[in-house]
Coordinates of C-alpha atoms and ligand atoms in Angstrom, one line a residue:
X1 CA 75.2 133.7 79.4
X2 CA 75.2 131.3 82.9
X3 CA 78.7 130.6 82.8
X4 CA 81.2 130.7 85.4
X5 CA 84.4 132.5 84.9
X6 CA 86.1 129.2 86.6
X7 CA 88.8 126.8 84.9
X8 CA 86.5 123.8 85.2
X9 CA 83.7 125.4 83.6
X10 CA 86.4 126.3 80.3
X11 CA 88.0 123.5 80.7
X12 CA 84.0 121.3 80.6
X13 CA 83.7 123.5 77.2
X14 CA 86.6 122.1 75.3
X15 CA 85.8 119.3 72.7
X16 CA 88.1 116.6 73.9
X17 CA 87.0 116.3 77.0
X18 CA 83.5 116.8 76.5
X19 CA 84.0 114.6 73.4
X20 CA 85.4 111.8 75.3
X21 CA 83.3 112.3 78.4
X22 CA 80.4 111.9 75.4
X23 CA 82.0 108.1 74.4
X24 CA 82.4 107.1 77.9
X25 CA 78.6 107.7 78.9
X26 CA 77.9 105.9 75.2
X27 CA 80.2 103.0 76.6
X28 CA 78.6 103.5 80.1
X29 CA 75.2 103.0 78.6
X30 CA 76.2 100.4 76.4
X31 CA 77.5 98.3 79.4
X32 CA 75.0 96.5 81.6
X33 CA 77.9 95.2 84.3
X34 CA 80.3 98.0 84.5
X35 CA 78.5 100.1 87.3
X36 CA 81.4 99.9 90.0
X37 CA 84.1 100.6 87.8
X38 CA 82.9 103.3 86.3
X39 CA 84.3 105.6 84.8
X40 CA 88.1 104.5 84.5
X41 CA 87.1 100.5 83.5
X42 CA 84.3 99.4 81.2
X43 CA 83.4 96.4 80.4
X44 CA 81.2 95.6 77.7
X45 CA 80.3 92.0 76.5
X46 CA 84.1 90.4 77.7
X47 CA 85.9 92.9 76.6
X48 CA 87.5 95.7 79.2
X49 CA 87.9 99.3 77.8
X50 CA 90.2 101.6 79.4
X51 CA 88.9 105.1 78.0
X52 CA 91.1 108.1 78.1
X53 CA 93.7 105.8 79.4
X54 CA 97.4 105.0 77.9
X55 CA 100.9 104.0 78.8
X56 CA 103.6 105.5 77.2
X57 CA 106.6 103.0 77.4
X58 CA 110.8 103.6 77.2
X59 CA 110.3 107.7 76.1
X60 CA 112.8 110.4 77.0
X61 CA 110.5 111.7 79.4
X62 CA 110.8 115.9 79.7
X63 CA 109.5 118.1 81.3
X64 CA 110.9 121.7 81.9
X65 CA 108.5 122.8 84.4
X66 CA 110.2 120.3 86.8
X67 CA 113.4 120.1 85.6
X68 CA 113.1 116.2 85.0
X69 CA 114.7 114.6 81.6
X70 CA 115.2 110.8 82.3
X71 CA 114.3 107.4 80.2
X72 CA 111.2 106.2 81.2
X73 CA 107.4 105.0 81.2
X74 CA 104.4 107.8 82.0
X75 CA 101.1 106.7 82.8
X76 CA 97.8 108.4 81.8
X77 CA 94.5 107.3 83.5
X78 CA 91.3 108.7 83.0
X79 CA 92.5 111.6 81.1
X80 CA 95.1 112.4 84.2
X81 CA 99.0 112.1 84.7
X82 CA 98.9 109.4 87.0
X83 CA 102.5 108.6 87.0
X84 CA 105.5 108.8 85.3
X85 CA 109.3 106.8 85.4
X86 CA 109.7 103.8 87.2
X87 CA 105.8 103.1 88.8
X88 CA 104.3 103.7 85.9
X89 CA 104.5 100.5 84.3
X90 CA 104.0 98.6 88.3
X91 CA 100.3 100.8 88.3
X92 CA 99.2 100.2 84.8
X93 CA 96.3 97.7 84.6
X94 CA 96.8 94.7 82.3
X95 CA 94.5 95.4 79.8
X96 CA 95.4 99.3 79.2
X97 CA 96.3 100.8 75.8
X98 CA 100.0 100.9 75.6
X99 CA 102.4 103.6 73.4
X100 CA 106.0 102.1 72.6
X101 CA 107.9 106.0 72.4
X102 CA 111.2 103.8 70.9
X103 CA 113.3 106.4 72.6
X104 CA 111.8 109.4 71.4
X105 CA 110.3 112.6 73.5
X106 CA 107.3 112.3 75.7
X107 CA 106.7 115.7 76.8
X108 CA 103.7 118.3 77.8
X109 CA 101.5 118.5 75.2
X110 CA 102.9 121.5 73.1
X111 CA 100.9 124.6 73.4
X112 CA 100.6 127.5 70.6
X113 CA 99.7 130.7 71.3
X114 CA 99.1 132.3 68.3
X115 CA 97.1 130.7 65.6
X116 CA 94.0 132.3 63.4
X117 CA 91.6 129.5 62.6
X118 CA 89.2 131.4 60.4
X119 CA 85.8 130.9 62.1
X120 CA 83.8 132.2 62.2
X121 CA 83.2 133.9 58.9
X122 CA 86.1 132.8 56.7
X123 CA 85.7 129.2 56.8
X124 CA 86.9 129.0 53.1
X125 CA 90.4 129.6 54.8
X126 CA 90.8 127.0 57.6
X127 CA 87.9 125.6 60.6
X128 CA 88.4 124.9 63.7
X129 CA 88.2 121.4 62.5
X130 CA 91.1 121.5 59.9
X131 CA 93.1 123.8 62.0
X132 CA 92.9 121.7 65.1
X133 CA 94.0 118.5 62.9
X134 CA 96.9 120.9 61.5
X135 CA 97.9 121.4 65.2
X136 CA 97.7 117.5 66.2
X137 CA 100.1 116.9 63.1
X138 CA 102.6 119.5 64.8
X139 CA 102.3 118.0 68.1
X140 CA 100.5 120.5 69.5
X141 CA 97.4 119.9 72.0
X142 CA 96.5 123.6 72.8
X143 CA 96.1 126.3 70.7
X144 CA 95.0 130.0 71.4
X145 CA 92.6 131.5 68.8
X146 CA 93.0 134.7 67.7
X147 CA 90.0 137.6 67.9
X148 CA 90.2 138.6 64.3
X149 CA 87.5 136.6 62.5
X150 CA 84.5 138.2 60.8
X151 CA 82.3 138.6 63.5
X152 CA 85.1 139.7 65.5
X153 CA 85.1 138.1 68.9
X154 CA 84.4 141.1 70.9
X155 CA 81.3 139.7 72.7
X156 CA 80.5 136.8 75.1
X157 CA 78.5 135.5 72.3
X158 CA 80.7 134.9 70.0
X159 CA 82.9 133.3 72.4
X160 CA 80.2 130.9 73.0
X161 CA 79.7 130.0 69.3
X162 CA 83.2 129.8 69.0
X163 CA 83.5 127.4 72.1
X164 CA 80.3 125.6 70.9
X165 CA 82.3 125.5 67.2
X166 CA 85.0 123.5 68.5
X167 CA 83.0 121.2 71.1
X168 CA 81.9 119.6 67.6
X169 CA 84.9 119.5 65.5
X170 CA 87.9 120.4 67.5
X171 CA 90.7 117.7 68.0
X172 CA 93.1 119.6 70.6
X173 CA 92.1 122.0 73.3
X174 CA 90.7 125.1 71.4
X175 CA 91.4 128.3 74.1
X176 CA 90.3 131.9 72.8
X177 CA 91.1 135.4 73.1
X178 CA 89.3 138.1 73.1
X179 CA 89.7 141.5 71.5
X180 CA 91.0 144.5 72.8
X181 CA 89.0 147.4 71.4
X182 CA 85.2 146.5 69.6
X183 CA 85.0 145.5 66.3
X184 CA 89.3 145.4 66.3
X185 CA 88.6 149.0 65.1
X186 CA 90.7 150.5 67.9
X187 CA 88.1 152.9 68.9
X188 CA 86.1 152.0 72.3
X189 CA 86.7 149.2 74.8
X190 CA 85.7 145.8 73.8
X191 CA 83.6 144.3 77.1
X192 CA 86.5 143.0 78.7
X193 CA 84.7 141.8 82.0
X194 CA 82.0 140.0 80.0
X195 CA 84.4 138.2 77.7
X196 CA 86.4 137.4 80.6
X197 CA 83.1 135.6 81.9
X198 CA 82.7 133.8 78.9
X199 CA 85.9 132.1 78.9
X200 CA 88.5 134.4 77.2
X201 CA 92.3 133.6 78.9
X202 CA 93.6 136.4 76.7
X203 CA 92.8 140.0 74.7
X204 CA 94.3 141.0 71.8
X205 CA 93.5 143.2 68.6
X206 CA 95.9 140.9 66.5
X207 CA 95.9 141.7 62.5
X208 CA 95.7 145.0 63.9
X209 CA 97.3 147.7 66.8
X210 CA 95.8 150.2 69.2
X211 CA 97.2 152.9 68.0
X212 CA 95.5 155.7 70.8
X213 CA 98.0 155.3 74.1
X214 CA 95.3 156.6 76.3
X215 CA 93.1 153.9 75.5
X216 CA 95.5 151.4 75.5
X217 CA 96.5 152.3 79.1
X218 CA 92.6 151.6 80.0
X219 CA 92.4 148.3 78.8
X220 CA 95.7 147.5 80.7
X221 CA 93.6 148.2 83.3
X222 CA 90.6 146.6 83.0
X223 CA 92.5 143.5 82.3
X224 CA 94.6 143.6 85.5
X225 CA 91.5 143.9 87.3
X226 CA 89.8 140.8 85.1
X227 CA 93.7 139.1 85.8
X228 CA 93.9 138.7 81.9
X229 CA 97.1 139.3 80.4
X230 CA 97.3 141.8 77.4
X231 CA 99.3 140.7 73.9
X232 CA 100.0 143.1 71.1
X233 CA 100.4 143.0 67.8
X234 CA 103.0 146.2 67.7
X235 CA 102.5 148.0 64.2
X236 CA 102.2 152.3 64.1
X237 CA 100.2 152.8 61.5
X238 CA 101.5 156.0 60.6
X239 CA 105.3 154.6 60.8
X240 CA 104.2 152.0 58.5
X241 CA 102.0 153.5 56.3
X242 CA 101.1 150.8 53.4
X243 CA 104.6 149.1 53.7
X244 CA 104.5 145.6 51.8
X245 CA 108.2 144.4 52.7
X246 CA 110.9 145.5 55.1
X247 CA 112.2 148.7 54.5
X248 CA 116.1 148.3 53.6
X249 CA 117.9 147.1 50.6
X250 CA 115.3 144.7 49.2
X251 CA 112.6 146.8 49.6
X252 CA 114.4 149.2 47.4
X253 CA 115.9 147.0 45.0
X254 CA 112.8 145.0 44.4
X255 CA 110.4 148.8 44.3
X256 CA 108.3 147.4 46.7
X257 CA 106.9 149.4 49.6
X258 CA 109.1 149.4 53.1
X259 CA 107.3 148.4 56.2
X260 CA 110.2 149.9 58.9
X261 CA 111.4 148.0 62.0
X262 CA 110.7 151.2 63.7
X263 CA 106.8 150.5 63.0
X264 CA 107.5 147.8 65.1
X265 CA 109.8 149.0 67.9
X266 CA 107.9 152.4 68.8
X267 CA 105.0 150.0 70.1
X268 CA 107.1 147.6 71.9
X269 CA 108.5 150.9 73.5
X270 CA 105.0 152.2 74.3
X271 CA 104.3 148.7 75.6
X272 CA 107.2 148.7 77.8
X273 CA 106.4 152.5 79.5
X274 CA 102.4 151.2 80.0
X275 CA 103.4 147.7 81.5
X276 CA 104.9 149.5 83.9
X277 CA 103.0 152.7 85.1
X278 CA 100.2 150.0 85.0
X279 CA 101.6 146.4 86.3
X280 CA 99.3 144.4 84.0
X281 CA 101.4 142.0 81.8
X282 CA 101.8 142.5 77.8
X283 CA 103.0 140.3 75.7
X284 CA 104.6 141.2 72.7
X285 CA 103.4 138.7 69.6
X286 CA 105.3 137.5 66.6
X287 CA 108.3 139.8 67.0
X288 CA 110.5 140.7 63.9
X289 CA 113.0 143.3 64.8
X290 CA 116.6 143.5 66.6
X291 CA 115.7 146.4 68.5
X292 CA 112.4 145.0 69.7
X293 CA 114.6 142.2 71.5
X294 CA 116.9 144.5 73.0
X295 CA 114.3 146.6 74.3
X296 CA 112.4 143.6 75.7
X297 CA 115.7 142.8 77.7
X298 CA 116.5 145.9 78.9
X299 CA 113.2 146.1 80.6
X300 CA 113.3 142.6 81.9
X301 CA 116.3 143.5 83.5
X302 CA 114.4 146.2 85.3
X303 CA 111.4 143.9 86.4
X304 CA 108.7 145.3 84.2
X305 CA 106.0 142.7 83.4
X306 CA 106.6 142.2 79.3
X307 CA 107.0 139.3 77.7
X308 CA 107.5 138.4 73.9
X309 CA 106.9 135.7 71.1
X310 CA 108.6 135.1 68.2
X311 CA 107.6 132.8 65.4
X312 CA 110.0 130.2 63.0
X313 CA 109.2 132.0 60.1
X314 CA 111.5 135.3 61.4
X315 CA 113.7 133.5 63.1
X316 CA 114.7 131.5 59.8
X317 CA 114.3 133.4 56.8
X318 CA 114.9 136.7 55.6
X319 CA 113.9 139.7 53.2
X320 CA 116.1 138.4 50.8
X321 CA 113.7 135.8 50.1
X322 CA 111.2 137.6 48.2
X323 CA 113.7 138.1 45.6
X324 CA 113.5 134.7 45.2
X325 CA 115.0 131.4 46.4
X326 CA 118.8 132.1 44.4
X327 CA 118.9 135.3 46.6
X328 CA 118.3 134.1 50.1
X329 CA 120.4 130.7 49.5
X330 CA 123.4 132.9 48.4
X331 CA 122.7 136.2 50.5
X332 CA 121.8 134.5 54.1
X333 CA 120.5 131.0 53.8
X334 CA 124.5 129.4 54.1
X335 CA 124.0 128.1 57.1
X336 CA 120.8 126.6 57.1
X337 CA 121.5 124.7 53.7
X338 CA 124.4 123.2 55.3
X339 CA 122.4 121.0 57.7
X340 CA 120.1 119.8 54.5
X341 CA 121.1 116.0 54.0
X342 CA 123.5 116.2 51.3
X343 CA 122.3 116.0 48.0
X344 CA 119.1 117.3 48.8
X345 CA 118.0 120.1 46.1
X346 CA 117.6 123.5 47.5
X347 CA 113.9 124.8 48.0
X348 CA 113.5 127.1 45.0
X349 CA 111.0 129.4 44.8
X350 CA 110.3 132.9 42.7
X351 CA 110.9 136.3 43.0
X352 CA 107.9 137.4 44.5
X353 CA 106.6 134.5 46.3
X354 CA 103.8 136.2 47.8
X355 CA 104.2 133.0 50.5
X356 CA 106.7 135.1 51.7
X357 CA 104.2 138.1 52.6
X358 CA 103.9 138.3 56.3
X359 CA 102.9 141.2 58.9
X360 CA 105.3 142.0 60.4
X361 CA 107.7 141.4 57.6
X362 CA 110.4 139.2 57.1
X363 CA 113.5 141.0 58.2
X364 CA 117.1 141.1 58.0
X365 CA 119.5 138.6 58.7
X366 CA 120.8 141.2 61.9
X367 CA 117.3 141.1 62.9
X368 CA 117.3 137.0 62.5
X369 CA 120.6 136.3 64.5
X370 CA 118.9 139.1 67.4
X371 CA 115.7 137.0 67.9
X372 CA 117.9 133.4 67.8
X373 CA 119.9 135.4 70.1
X374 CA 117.1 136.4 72.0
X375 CA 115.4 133.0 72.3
X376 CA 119.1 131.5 73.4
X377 CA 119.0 134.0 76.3
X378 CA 115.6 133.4 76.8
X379 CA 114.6 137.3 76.5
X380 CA 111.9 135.7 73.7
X381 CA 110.3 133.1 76.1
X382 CA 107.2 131.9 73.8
X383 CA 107.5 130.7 69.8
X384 CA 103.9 131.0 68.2
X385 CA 103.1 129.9 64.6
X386 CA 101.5 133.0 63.9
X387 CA 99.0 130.1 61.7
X388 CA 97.5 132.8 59.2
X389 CA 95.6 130.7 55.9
X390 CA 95.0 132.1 53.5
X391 CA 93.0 130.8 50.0
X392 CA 95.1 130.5 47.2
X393 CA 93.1 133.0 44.6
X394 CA 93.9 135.5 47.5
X395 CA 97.8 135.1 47.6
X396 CA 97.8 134.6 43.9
X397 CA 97.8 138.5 42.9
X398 CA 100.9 140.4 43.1
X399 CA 102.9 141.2 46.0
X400 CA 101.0 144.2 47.1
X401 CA 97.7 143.2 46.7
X402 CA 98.1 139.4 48.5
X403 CA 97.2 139.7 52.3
X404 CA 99.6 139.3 55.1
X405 CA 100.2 135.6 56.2
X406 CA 101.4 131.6 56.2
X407 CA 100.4 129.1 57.4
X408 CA 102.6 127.5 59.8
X409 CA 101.3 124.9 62.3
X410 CA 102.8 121.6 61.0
X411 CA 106.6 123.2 60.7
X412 CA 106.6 125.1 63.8
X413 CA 108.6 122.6 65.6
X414 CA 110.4 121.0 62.8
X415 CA 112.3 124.8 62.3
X416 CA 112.3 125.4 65.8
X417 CA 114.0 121.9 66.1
X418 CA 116.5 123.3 63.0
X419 CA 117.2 126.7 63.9
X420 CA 117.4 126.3 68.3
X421 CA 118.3 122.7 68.6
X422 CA 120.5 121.1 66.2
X423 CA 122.6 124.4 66.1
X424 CA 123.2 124.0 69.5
X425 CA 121.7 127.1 70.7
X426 CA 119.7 125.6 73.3
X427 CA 118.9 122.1 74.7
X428 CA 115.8 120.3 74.3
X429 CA 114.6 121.3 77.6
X430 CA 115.0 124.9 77.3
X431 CA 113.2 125.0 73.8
X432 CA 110.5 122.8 75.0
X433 CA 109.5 125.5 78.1
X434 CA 108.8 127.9 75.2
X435 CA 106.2 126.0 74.0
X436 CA 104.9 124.4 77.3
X437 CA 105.1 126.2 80.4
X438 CA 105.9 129.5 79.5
X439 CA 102.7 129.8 77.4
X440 CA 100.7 128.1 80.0
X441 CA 102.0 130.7 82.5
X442 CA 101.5 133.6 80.4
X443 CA 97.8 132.4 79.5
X444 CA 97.5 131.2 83.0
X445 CA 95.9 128.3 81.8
X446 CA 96.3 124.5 83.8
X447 CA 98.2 123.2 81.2
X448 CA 102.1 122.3 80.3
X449 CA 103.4 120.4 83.0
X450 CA 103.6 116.5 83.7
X451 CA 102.8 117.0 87.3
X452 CA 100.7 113.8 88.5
X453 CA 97.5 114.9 88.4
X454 CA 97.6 117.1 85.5
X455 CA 95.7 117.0 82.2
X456 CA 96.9 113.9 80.0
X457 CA 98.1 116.2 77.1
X458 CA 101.5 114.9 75.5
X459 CA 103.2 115.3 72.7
X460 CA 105.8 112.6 71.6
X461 CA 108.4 113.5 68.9
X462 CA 111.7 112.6 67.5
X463 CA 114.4 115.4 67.4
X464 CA 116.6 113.9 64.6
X465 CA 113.5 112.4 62.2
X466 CA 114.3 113.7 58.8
X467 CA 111.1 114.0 56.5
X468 CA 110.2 116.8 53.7
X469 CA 107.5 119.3 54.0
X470 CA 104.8 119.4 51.1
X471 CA 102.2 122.2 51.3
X472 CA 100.2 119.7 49.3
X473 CA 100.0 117.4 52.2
X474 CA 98.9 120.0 54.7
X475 CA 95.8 118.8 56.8
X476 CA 94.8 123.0 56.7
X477 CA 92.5 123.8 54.5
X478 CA 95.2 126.6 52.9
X479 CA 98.5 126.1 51.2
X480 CA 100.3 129.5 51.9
X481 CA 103.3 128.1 53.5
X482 CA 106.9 128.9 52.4
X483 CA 108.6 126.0 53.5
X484 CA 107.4 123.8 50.4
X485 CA 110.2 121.0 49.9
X486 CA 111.8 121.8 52.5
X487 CA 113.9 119.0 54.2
X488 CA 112.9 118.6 58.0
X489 CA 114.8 117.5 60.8
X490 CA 112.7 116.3 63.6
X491 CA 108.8 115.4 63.7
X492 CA 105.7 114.8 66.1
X493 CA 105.1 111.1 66.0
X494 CA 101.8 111.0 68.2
X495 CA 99.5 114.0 69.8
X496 CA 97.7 112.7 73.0
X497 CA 95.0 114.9 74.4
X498 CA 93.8 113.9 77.8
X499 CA 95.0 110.4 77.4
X500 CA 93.8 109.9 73.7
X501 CA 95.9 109.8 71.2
X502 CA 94.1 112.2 68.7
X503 CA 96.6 112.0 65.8
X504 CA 99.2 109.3 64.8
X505 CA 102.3 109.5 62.1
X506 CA 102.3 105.8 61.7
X507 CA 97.9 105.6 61.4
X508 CA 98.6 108.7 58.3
Ligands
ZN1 ZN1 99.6 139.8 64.3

């Protein structure tokens, strides 16, 4: 296809900088007497433009990949970190664009490594458009596409439409996997190399599992010959069969099908035994169960390469909530409803909420306090929305027929916030590395840090900013969200990618 596997040829690819690099040659062009200064200053008619340029002033400035957490000002010039605390403000020009933070966090843009955006193919659902501006509301600035759209991107073309897709409609930095096997079928290696070439940072069969070891075991190691780390989606199909909800008390007391934590936990074993025998890295997405943690741990201890994700939705609610909202408030939802501002109603929903439909499912409250245990300890090193629209005809059907999925983008950090922060679980810093450097590591992409010099990608957000979640209000194009009504604590107040502020709270 003629393009280099090199990070400045992806990076070229991605709409904001190709976007912005587009305004400032307009600008350029525009601007008779603005040779010299070109392309940081431009001045056209009297007035000076400072594109891709912004200081941020009096933030909590963090960022876990140094270590640093201190009050200050951080300066971005032509799309770059060029300083941050006290000579920020001494090597700003005069005329430059300037951010007031008020106090609140200024830290790496917020990465995501797990979000379905539909396109191609299902465009009804979400765009890369509409998801991108669902992932600026969050406060994130990176996203990592999953394979599973219709084609399925298991070709170095349709990487390049998708890459071409979000050069004209993507707001934050669009980064794609590829899949595992062709066609997500699980039969015969996808191209690896090839996709690789064409820009992949990742493979995956997501939505679906490999389920034949041996050829698992080859595409570990292809990938550690193309350096591309592996993630899994761990389901046995045979273990799970056509389970709807997990197997245990509510899957029998509601006569709905049980989808067993052991359908989970065999993979993450088999995962586990091939990360090893071959040294490539897998990464273990969205997980659900107790023992999947413990596992995970146990082989951290031992040095294997494995990794694992976990996303807000398991890590808050439970099974009990598809027998409705009365259920989970009374059976395990105590301790989150005590941190709602008082007199707030409780979220109510119905038995059945097929909102509440998610693969893997939503588990028990053991399996809740293991991941939150696991994310304390810092066994679960990434959280991942898991970002999964669906249209509303499709989740309206009964439980068994709706597909798998929420959307989850614009609460991702708002729960995380709820369930990590405010509990006291772990400290600011140590939640922020799950969604900035540890992704950025695993995905070995140049991203998540504030080093001078990096990529002006920042998110800004206020830990303690209460506000409500309405799934009418979503900027996604779906509404399958669980968390309708639910009071908030904590909220991205501005999304800055490479130094342009791409979404705003106060601008809504
Ligand atoms: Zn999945």
């Amino acid at each position: 296809m003629g393009i280099e596997p090199t990070w400045p040829a992806w990076k070229a690819g991605t709409l904001p900088l190709s976007y912005t690099r587009k305004m400032v040659r307009e600008l350029y062009f525009r601007t008779l007497s603005c040779q010299s200064c070109f392309p940081v200053r431009l001045q056209h008619n009297t007035a000076i433009f400072y594109v891709n340029s912004l200081l941020i002033t009096d933030g909590r400035i963090i960022d876990p990949a140094s270590g640093a957490d201190a009050r200050g000002d951080l300066l971005i010039l032509d799309g770059k970190i060029a300083a941050v605390g006290g000579e920020a403000r001494a090597k700003a020009p005069a005329e430059i664009q300037i951010f007031n933070a008020n106090g609140a966090v200024v830290c790496p843009g917020l990465i995501d490594s797990h979000v379905h955006f539909r396109e191609p193919g299902q465009s009804a659902k979400e765009t890369i458009g509409t998801g991108t501006l669902a992932a600026a509301r969050g406060g994130f600035t990176s996203v990592l596409c999953m394979p599973n759209t219709s084609p399925a991107i298991d070709n170095a073309a349709t990487v390049v439409l998708v890459r071409e897709k979000a050069e004209k409609s993507a707001l934050v930095n669009v980064f794609i996997s590829g899949a595992i096997t062709q066609g997500i079928a699980g039969e015969a290696l996808a191209p690896i190399g090839s996709l690789k070439n064409a820009g992949v940072v990742a493979i995956t069969d997501d939505g679906h599992c490999v389920q034949n070891n041996e050829l698992m075991r080859r595409a570990l190691e292809y990938a550690r010959m193309f350096d591309l780390p592996v993630l899994d989606h761990c389901q046995d199909y045979n273990l799970v069969s056509d389970g709807v909800i997990h197997e245990g008390y509510y899957s029998t007391q509601l006569g709905l099908r049980g989808w067993p934590a052991i359908g989970e936990e065999v993979i993450v074993a088999r995962n586990i035994l091939l990360a090893e025998l071959t040294g490539t890295h897998v990464h273990c997405q969205h997980l659900s169960s107790a023992q999947s943690v413990r596992l995970i741990r146990r082989a951290k201890e031992r040095g294997i390469p494995i990794s694992g994700e976990a996303c807000p939705h398991h890590f808050t609610l439970t099974d009990s909530s598809i027998a409705g909202s009365d259920s989970f408030w009374e059976a395990d939802g105590e301790i989150l409803s005590r941190a709602f501002p008082k007199g707030h109603p409780l979220p109510s929903w119905p038995l059945f909420d097929t909102n509440f439909k998610m693969n893997p499912p939503l588990r028990s409250h053991n399996d809740r306090d293991e991941l939150i245990q696991g994310l304390a300890d810092g066994t679960i090193e990434i959280i991942g929305s898991d970002h999964a629209p669906h249209c509303d005809f499709q989740k309206e059907v009964e439980f068994d027929y709706a597909p798998f999925g929420i959307t989850g983008l614009e609460t991702e950090l708002s729960l995380s916030l709820a369930q990590l922060y405010h509990t006291g679980k772990l400290t600011l810093p140590k939640l922020l590395e799950k969604f900035t450097v540890n992704p950025a590591r695993l995905l070995r992409i140049e991203k998540g840090t504030l080093d001078i010099g990096a990529d002006g990608d920042i998110t800004i957000f206020d830990p303690d900013r209460p506000w409500v979640y309405r799934r009418g209000d979503t900027a996604s194009k779906s509404t399958n969200c669980p968390f309708d009504g639910w009071p908030m604590r904590g909220k991205a107040l501005a999304t800055i990618v490479s130094g342009k502020i791409v979404w705003q709270e106060s601008k809504e």
